[in-house]
Structures are given as structure tokens and as C-alpha cells.
CSV table of C-alpha atoms in Angstrom, one decimal:
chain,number,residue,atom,x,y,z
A,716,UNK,CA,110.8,181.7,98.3
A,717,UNK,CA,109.1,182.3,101.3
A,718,UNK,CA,106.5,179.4,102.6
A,719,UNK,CA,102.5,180.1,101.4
A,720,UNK,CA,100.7,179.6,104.8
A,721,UNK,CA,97.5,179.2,103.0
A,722,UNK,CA,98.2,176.2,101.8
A,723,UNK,CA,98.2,174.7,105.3
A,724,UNK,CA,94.4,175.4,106.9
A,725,UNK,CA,94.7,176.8,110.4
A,726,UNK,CA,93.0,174.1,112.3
A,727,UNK,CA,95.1,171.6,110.6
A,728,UNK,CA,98.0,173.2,111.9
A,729,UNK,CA,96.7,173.8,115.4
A,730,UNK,CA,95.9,170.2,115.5
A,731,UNK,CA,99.4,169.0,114.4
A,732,UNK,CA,101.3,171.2,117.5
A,733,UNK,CA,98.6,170.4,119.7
A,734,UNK,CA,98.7,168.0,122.6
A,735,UNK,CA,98.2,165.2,120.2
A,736,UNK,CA,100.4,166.3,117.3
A,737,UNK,CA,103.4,166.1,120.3
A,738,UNK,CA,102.3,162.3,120.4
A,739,UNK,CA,102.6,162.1,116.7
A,740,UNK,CA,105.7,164.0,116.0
A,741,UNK,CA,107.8,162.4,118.8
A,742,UNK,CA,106.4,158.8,118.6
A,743,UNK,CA,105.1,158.8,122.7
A,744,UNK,CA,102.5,156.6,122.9
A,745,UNK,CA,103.3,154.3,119.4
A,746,UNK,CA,106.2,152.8,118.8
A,747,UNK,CA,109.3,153.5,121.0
A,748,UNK,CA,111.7,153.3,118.1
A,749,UNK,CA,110.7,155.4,115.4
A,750,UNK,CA,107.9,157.5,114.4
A,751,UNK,CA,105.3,157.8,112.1
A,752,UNK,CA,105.2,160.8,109.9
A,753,UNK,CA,102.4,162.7,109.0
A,754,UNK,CA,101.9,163.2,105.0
A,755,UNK,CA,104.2,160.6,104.1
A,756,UNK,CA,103.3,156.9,102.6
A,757,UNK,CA,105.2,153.7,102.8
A,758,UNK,CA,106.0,152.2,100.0
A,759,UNK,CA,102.8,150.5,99.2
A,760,UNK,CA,100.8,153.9,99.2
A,761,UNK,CA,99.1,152.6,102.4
A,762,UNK,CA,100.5,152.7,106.0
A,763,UNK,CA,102.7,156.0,106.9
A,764,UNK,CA,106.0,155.7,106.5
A,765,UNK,CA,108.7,154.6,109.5
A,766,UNK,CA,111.1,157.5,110.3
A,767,UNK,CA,113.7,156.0,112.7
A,768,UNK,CA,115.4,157.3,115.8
A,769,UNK,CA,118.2,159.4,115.6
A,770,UNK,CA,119.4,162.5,113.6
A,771,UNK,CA,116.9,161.3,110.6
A,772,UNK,CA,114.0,161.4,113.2
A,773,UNK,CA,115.1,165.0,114.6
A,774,UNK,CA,115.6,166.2,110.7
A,775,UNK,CA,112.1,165.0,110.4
A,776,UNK,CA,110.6,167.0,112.9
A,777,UNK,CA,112.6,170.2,112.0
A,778,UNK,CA,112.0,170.1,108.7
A,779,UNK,CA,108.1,169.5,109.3
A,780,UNK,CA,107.5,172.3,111.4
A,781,UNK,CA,109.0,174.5,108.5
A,782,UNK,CA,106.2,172.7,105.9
A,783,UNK,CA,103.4,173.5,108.4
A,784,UNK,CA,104.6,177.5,108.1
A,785,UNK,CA,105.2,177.9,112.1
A,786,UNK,CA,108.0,179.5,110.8
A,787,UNK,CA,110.1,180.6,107.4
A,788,UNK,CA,113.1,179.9,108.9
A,789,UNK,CA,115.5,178.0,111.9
A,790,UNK,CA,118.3,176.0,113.0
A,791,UNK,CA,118.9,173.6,115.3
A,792,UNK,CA,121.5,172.1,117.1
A,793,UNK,CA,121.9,169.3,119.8
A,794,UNK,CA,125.4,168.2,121.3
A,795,UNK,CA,125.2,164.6,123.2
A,796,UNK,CA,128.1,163.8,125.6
A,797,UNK,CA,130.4,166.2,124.7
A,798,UNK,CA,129.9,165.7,121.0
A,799,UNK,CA,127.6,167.6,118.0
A,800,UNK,CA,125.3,164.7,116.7
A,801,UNK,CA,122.8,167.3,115.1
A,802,UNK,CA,123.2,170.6,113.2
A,803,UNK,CA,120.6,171.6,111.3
A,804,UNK,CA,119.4,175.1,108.8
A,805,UNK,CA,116.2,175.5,106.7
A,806,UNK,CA,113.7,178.0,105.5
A,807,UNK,CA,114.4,181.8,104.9
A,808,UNK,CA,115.9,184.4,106.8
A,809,UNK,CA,112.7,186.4,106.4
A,810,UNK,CA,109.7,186.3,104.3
A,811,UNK,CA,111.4,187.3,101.1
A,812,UNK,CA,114.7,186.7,102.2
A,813,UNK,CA,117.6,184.5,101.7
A,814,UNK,CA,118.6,180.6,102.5
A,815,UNK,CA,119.4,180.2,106.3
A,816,UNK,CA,122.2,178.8,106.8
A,817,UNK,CA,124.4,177.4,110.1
A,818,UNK,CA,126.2,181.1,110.1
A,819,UNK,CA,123.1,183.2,109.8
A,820,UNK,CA,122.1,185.3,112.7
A,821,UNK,CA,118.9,185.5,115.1
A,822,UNK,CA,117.5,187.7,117.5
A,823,UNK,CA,118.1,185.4,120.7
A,824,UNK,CA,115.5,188.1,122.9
A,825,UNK,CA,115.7,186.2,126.5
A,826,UNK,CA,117.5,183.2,125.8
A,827,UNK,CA,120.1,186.3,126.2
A,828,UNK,CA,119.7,186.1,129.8
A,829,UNK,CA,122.4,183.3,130.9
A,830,UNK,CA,124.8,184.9,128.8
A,831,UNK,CA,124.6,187.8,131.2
A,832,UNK,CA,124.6,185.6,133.5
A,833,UNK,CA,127.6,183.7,132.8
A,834,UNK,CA,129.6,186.7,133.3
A,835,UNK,CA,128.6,186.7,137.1
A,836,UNK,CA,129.2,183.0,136.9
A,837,UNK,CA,132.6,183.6,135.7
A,838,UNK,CA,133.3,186.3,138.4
A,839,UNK,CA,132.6,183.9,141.1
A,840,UNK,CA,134.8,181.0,139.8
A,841,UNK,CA,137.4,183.8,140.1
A,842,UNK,CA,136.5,184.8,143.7
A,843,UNK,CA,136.2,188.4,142.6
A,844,UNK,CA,131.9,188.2,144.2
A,845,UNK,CA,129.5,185.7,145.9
A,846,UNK,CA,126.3,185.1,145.2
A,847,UNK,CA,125.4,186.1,148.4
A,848,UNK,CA,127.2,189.2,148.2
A,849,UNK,CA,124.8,192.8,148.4
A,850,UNK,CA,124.7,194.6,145.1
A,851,UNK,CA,125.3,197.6,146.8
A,852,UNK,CA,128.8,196.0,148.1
A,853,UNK,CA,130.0,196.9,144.3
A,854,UNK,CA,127.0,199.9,143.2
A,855,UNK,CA,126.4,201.9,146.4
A,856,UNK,CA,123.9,204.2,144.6
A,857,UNK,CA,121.9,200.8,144.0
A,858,UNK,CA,119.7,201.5,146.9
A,859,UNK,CA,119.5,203.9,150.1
A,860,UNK,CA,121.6,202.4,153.1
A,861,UNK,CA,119.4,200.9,155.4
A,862,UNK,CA,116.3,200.0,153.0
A,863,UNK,CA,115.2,196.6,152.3
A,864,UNK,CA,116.2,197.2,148.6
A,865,UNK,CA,119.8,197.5,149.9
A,866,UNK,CA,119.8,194.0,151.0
A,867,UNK,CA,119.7,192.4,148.0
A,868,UNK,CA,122.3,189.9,146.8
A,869,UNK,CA,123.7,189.2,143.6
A,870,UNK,CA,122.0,185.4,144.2
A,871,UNK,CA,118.5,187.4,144.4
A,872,UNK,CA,119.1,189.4,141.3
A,873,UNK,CA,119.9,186.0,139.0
A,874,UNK,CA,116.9,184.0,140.8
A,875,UNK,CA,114.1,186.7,139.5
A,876,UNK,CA,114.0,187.8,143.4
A,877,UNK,CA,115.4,191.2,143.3
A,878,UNK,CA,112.3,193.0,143.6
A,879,UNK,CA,112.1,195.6,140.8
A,880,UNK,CA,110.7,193.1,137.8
A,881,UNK,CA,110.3,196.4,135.8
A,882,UNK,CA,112.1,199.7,135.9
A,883,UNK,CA,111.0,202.9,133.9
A,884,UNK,CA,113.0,202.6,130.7
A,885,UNK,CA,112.0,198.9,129.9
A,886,UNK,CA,109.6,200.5,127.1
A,887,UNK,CA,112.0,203.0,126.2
A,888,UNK,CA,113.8,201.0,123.3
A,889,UNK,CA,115.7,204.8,122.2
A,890,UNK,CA,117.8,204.5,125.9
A,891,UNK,CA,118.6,201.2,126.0
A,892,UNK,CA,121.6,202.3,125.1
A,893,UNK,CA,122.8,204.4,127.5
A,894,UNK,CA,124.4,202.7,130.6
A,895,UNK,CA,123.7,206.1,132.6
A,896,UNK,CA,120.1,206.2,132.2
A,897,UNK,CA,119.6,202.7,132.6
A,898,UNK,CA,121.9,203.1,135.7
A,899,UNK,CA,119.5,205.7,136.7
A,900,UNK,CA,116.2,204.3,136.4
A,901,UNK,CA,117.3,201.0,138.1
A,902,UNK,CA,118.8,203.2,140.8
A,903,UNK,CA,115.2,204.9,141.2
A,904,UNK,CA,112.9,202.0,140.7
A,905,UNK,CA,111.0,201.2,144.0
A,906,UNK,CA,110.2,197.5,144.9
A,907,UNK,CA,107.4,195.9,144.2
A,908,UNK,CA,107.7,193.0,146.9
A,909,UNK,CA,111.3,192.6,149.0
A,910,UNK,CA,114.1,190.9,147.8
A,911,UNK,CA,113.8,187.1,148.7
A,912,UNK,CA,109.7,187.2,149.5
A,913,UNK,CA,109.1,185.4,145.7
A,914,UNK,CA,110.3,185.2,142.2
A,915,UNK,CA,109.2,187.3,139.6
A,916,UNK,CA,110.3,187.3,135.9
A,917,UNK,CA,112.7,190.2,135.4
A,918,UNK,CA,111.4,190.8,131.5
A,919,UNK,CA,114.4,193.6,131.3
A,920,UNK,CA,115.9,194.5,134.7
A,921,UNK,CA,117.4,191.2,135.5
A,922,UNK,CA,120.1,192.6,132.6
A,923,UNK,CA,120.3,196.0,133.4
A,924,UNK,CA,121.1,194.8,137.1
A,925,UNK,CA,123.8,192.3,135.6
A,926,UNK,CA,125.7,194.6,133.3
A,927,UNK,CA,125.6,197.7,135.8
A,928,UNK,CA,127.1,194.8,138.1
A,929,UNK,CA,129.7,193.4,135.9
A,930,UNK,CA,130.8,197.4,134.6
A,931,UNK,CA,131.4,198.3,138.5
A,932,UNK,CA,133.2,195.1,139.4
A,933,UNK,CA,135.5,194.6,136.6
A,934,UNK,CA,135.5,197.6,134.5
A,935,UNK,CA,134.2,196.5,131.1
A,936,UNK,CA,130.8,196.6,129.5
A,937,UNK,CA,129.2,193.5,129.5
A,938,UNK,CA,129.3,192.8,125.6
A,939,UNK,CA,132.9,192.9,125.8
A,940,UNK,CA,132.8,191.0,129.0
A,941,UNK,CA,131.2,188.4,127.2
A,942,UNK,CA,132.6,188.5,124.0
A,943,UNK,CA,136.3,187.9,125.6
A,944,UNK,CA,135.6,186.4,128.8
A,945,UNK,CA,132.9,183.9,127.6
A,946,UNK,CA,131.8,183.5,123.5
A,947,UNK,CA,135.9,183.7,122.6
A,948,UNK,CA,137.1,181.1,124.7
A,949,UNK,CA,134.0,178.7,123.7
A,950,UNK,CA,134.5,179.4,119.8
A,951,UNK,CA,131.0,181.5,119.5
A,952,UNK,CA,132.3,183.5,117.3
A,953,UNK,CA,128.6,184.5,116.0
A,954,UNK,CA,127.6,185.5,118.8
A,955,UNK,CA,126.9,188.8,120.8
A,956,UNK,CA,125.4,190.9,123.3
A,957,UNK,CA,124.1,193.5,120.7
A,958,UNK,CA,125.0,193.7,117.4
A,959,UNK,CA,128.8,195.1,117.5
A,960,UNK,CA,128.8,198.7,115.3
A,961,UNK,CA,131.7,197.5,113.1
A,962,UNK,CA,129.4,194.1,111.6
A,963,UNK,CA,127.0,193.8,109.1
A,964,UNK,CA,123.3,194.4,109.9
A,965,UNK,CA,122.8,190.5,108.9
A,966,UNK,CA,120.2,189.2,111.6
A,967,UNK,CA,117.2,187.2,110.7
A,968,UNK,CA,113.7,189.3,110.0
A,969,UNK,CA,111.7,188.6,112.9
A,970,UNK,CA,107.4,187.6,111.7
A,971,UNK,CA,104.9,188.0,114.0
A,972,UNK,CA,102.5,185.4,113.5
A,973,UNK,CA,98.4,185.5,114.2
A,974,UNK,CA,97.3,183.0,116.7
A,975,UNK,CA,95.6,180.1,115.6
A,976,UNK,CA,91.9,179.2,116.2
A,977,UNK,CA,91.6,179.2,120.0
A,978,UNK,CA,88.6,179.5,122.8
A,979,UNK,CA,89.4,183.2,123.4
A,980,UNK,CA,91.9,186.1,123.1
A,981,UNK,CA,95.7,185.1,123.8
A,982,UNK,CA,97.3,187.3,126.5
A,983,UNK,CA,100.4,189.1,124.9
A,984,UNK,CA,103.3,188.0,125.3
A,985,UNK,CA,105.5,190.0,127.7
A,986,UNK,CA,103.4,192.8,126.8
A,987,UNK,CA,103.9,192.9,123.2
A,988,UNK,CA,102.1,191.0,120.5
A,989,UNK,CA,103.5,189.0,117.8
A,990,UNK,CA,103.5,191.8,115.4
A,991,UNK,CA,104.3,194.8,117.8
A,992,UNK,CA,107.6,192.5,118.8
A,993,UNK,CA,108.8,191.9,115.7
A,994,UNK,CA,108.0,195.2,114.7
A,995,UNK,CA,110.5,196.9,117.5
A,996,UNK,CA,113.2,193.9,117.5
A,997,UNK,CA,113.2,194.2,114.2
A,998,UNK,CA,114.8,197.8,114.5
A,999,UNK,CA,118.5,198.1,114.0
A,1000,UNK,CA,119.4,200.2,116.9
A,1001,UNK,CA,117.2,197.7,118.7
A,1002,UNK,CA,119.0,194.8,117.9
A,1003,UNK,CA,122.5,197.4,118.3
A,1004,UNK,CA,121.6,198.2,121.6
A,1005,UNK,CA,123.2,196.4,124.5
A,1006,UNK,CA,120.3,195.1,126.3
A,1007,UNK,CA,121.6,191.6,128.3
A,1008,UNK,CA,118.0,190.4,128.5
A,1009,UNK,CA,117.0,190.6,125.2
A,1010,UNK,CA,119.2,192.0,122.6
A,1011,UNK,CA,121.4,189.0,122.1
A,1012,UNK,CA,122.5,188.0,118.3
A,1013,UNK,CA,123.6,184.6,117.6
A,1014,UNK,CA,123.3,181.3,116.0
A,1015,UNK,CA,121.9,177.7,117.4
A,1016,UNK,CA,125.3,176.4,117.0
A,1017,UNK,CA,127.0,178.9,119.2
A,1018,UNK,CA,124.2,178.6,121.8
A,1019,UNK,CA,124.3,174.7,122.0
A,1020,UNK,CA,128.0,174.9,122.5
A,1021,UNK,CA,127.2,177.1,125.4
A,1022,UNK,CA,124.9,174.4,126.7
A,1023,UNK,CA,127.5,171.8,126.3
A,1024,UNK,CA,130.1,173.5,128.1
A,1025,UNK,CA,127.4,173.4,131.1
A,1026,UNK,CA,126.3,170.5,130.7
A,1027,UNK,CA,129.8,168.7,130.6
A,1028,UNK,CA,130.9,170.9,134.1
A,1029,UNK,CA,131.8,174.1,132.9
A,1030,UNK,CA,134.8,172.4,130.2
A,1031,UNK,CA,134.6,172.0,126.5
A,1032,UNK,CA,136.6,170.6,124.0
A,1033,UNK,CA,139.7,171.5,126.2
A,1034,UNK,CA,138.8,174.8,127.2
A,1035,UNK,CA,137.5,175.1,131.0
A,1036,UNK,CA,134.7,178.1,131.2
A,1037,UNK,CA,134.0,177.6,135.0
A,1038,UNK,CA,134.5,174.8,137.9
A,1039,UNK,CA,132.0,172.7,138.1
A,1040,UNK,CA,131.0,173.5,141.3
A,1041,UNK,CA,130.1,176.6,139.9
A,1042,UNK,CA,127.9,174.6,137.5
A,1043,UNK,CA,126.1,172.8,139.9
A,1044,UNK,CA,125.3,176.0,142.0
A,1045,UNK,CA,124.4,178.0,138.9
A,1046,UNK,CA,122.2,175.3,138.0
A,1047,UNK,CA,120.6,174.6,141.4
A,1048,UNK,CA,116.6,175.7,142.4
A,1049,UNK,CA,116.7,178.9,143.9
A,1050,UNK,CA,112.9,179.8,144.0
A,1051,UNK,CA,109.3,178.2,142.0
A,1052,UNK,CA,106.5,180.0,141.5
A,1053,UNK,CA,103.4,179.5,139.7
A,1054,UNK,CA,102.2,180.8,136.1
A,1055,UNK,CA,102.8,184.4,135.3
A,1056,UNK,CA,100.5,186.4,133.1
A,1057,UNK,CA,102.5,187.1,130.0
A,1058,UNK,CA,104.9,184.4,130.6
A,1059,UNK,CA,102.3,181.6,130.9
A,1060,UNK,CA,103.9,178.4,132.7
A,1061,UNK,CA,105.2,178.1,136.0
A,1062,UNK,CA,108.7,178.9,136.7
A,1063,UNK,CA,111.9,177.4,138.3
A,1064,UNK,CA,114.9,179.8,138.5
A,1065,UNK,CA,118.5,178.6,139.2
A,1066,UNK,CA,120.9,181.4,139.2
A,1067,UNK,CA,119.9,183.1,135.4
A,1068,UNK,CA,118.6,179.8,134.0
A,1069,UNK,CA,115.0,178.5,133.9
A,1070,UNK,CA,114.4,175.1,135.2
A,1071,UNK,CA,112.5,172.1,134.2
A,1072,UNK,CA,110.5,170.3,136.1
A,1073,UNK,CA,107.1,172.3,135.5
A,1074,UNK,CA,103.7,171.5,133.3
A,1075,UNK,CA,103.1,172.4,130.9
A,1076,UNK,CA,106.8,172.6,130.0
A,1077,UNK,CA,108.6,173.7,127.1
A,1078,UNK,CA,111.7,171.9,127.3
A,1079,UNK,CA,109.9,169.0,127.0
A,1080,UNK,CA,106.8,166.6,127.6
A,1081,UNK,CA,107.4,166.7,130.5
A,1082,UNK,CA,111.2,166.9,131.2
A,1083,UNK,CA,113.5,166.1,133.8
A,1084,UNK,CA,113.4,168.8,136.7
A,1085,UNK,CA,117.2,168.9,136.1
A,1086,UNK,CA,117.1,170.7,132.6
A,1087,UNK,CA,118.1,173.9,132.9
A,1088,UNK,CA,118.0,176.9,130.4
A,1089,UNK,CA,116.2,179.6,129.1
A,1090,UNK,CA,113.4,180.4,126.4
A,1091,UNK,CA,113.3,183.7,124.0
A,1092,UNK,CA,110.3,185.4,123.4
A,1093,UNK,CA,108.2,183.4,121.4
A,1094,UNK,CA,110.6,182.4,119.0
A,1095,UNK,CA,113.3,180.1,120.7
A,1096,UNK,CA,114.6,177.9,123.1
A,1097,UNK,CA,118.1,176.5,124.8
A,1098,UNK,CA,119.0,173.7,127.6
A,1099,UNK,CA,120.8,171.1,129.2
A,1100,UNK,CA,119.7,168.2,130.1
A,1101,UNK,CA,122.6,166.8,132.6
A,1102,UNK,CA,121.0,163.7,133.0
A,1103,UNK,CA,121.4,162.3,129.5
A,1104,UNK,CA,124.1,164.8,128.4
A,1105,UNK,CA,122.4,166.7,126.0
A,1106,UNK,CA,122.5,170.9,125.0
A,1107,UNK,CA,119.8,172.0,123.0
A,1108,UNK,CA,119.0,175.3,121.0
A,1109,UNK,CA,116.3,176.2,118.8
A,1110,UNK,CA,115.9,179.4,117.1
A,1111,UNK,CA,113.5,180.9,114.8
A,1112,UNK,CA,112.3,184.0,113.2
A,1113,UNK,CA,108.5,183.6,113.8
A,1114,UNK,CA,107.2,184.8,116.8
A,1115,UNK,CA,104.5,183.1,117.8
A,1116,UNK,CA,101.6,183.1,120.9
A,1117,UNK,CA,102.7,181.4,124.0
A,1118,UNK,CA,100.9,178.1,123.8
A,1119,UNK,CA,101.7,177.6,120.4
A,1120,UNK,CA,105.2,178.6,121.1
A,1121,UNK,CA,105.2,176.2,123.8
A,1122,UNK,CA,103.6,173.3,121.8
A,1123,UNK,CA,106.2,173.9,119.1
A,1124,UNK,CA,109.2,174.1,121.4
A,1125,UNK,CA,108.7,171.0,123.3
A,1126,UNK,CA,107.7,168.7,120.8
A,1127,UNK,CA,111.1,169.2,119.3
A,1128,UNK,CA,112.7,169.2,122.2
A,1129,UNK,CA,110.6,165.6,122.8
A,1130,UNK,CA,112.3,164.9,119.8
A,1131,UNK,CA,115.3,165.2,120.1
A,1132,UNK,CA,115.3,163.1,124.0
A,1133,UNK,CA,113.3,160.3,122.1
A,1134,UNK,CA,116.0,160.1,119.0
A,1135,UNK,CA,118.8,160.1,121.2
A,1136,UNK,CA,118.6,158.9,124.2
């Protein structure tokens, strides 16, 4: 049954994500072990009740953002030093949809992007590129000979420095499926600043420049890439690039949410609104299509175990992904810049992974500039945390303004730090 948001008002709700509800949900500020939680009595009907540290403080949290309607449905799942301590399923799949459960599918939209990634990661553990290598080294019809858009190097194209943070069939959903055109229109894009002058987030581009990469260099499309090079080995076997042809059209509905009460309009998101990006991700050719920066279809579990193989140098659970000197590069700052309209906090890229570090944040309040991951388009968010040895993924099916988004995202990943560490 889905959740009746009209039970909740909408300033009480903005007031529990707020700045202040982080406070309350994560116990910062009050006591450092345990938390108090909002609703609930003690035994003697007075004082709130004491939720204590650990998985039954997380489960807390997770479960309470489902009460409040920020979403119908999401799962969770942290690993800590090599080990799964929280794994976690509630709500509905869609507004009048089923149970969600640890197998069932969501739209991962950008937290896509170090999958792609981690195919060019796995190419340079093998020696077959460098990051500093020229794209047109392997794609000559990348850019003219001579031309500062030939210059740039695969370490630009995962940093957000390439250049071209928009090519022509970005908005064209019905192509996204076509290597060719894509090929084309990447080929044809003109720069709007030179390779290695700044960072700019490469909404769809930074995939399209990956998987025309990974196709020249080793010959396979990059959901297959993936799929045997890098979800098979790891045991993500819920996970792809693009919904695979021969499986069942099972993903989570996608919601657009309305913003809450705010002082002015919210700025869309990437160009869409809530509703117009559920409304096109919600499309089954869409979510078929093999777009490495957004199309991505997979579970929290699958994603965290990505996470911990990072986070524990590139091995997990006896099977070695990368060196961990290819960790540490891949995780490393490449370039900072400040906020971006549409994307609304500053950014830190590594090499196809967002970096902490920044305020407002939404890997945590604030978190260590070590983290590294990636957010999905306001509905989810992945990291590491080397420092304490955590991975982290959270995915939902409501799509929701930035702020609020933010707000949402790093009080559970507040959360989860406080609970565990």
C-alpha cells in the first residue's frame, strides 16, 4: 500500500530533513551514543525513546525517512572492513506497487558513472592505456589533429575536464542507443572551455566518451565490458549498464516529488524536474538503452559491494578487481570547482568519482575529504569512506529537489558514520 503523504504536513517534513532534523536523526550535538527518535516515547509516556548505535540506529533512520513519505521505497546497504554489517529493504517499488525487497531493481541515473569508469580503471591495471594517454591515441576521429580538443587525455575525460560537458544527443533519449550517432555527435561537439582549464560536470558525455573509449580499445561494448570484466567477478549479479533485452522489465517506478515549502523556485535538477525525470527514466527503452552515465540498473547491495572492493584496495572477498595503486590514483583529486547550477554543491573529481570534502555535502555532515563516490540524480547515493572502512549505497525511487535530496542523503550517511564508527 503505498504511503499517504498527507498525513505528514509539508513543513513538518521540511523541518525534520532540515539542518536541524540532521542533528536529531544522527544524534550530533546530544548524546554521542545513541539517538533520540522523533515520534517515539519511552516507557513512561514522557522522554523520547533511546535508539542505540549500531545497525538498530541506522534501521531507525531508514525506516523514518520512509514514514515521513521522502520516498515509497529503498534499500540500503553499508559494508565495514571488509564485512556487510547493514542490509536493509522497505516501502514499495512504486506508488501502487509491490514490497521491495534486497533483489529489486533501481534506476541508478549517475551513480552509473564509476561503473563506466571502472572499466578504464581496469584497462590501466592491465597496461592496455594511461590516464594520461590522448583519446585520440585509440579514436582518431575524436578530434581534428592539431586542435586543442585533440589533446585531451583519458585522465581529463574521467575528471569532468574534457571540454564538451554536453553534446547534441544528450536530450535525444530515442538515440541513446545507437553507438554510431552517439559516436557522431561526440565527434562533432565543439569545446566549451579546453581540456584541463576547469572541471565541469559531464551530465551525459563523460559516458558516451568512456564507452566509445572502451569499444575502440578492447572491442566490446561497455555493458558487456562491465558485466564480465567488473559486476561478474564482484558477485553483482543485479546489476547492469542498461537493462539487458533478455530480463524482465522489473525496475523500481521512479516519483517525482514536489518540493517542499522553500524561499523561492528550486532550479531543476540537471535540467529536468522531478516529474519530467521520472517521467522519461521511467521509459523502458530508456532504462534499455546503454547510457554509462545514467542508465545503470541495480541494487544497493551490488553497489556497496562495489564500494568495498575500493575501499578495501581493489580486492574483495578473494577476488582482486584492480591494484591498489590503481585505487589510490583513481581515488585521488584531480580538479575542485565551485557550485554548479543544476548540480548545486561544489565538486571534487578523482578519476570518475565525486569527492568529499565540500559543504554542503551529501556524503555526510560534513565528511572526510577522502570519501569518494558518486550521487544519482536526486534519488541516490554511493561511497567509500577509506578512513573508517566503510562503502555506502542508498537508493530510492523518489526523486526529489536538490536540497532536499541533499538533506536526506547525508543525514543517512551521518548515520550510518555515527552507528559505526
Amino acid at each position: 500500500m503505498p504511503f499517504d503523504r498527507t498525513a505528514v504536513g509539508r513543513r513538518t517534513v521540511l523541518s525534520a530533513v532540515g539542518a536541524a532534523g540532521i542533528a536529531g536523526l544522527t544524534g550530533k550535538g546530544g548524546a554521542t551514543r545513541g539517538s533520540l527518535a522523533r515520534g517515539e516515547s519511552g516507557t513512561d509516556g514522557g522522554e523520547p525513546a533511546i535508539v542505540p548505535d549500531g545497525v538498530e540506529r541506522i534501521d531507525r533512520t531508514f525506516e523514518y525517512h520512509l514514514e515521513l513519505g521522502l520516498h515509497h521505497g529503498a534499500q540500503l546497504s553499508v559494508w565495514e572492513d571488509g564485512e556487510l554489517v547493514a542490509d536493509l529493504a522497505g516501502g514499495v517499488d512504486g506508488p501502487d506497487g509491490d514490497a521491495v525487497t534486497d533483489d529489486s531493481r533501481f534506476l541508478l541515473f549517475s551513480c552509473t558513472k564509476p561503473y563506466a569508469a571502472a572499466c578504464l580503471h581496469v584497462l590501466a591495471d592491465r597496461g592496455e592505456i594511461g590516464f594520461d594517454d590522448r583519446v585520440v591515441d585509440y579514436w582518431p576521429d575524436y578530434a581534428d589533429s592539431g586542435s586543442p580538443k585533440a589533446e585531451t587525455t583519458i585522465r581529463q575525460v574521467l575528471s569532468h575536464q574534457a571540454g564538451i560537458p554536453a553534446v547534441d544527443v544528450d536530450d535525444e533519449p530515442d538515440r541513446w542507443d545507437d553507438p554510431y550517432a552517439i559516436d557522431c555527435a561526440v565527434e562533432e561537439a565543439d569545446l566549451a572551455f579546453e581540456p584541463g582549464e576547469t572541471a565541469q560536470y559531464h551530465v551525459f558525455s563523460f559516458g558516451w566518451i568512456i564507452a566509445g573509449l572502451v569499444r575502440r580499445i578492447d572491442g566490446r561494448r561497455i555493458d558487456r565490458f562491465a558485466r564480465e570484466e567488473v559486476f561478474e567477478p564482484l558477485g553483482m549479479d543485479r546489476t547492469h549498464i542498461g537493462l539487458p533485452e533478455d530480463e524482465p522489465d522489473d525496475v523500481a517506478t521512479l516519483v517525482g516529488f514536489e518540493p517542499f515549502d522553500r524561499v523561492g523556485e528550486p532550479e531543476p535538477i540537471v535540467g529536468y524536474t522531478t516529474e519530467e525525470a521520472a517521467a522519461e527514466f521511467n521509459r523502458e527503452d530508456v532504462q534499455r538503452s546503454v547510457a554509462p552515465g545514467a542508465t545503470g540498473v541495480g541494487t544497493a547491495g551490488d553497489l556497496a559491494r562495489f564500494y568495498a572492493c575500493y575501499v578495501n584496495g581493489g580486492e574483495l572477498e578473494g577476488t582482486r578487481l584492480l591494484e591498489e595503486e590503481t585505487v589510490d590514483e583513481a581515488a585521488a583529486p584531480q580538479a575542485e570547482v565551485g557550485p554548479e547550477g543544476g548540480v548545486g554543491t561544489a565538486q571534487r573529481y578523482g578519476l570518475g568519482f565525486q569527492l568529499g570534502g565540500t559543504v554542503p555535502d551529501r556524503h555526510g555532515v560534513p565528511d572526510p575529504a577522502a570519501t569518494y563516490g558518486h550521487a544519482g540524480l536526486g534519488s541516490s547515493i554511493s561511497w567509500a569512506d577509506p578512513e573508517d572502512g566503510l562503502a555506502f549505497a542508498y537508493v530510492t525511487n523518489g526523486i526529489r529537489d536538490a536540497y532536499e535530496h541533499d538533506v536526506r542523503m547525508a543525514a543517512m550517511g551521518e548515520t550510518a558514520r555515527g552507528a559505526l564508527r
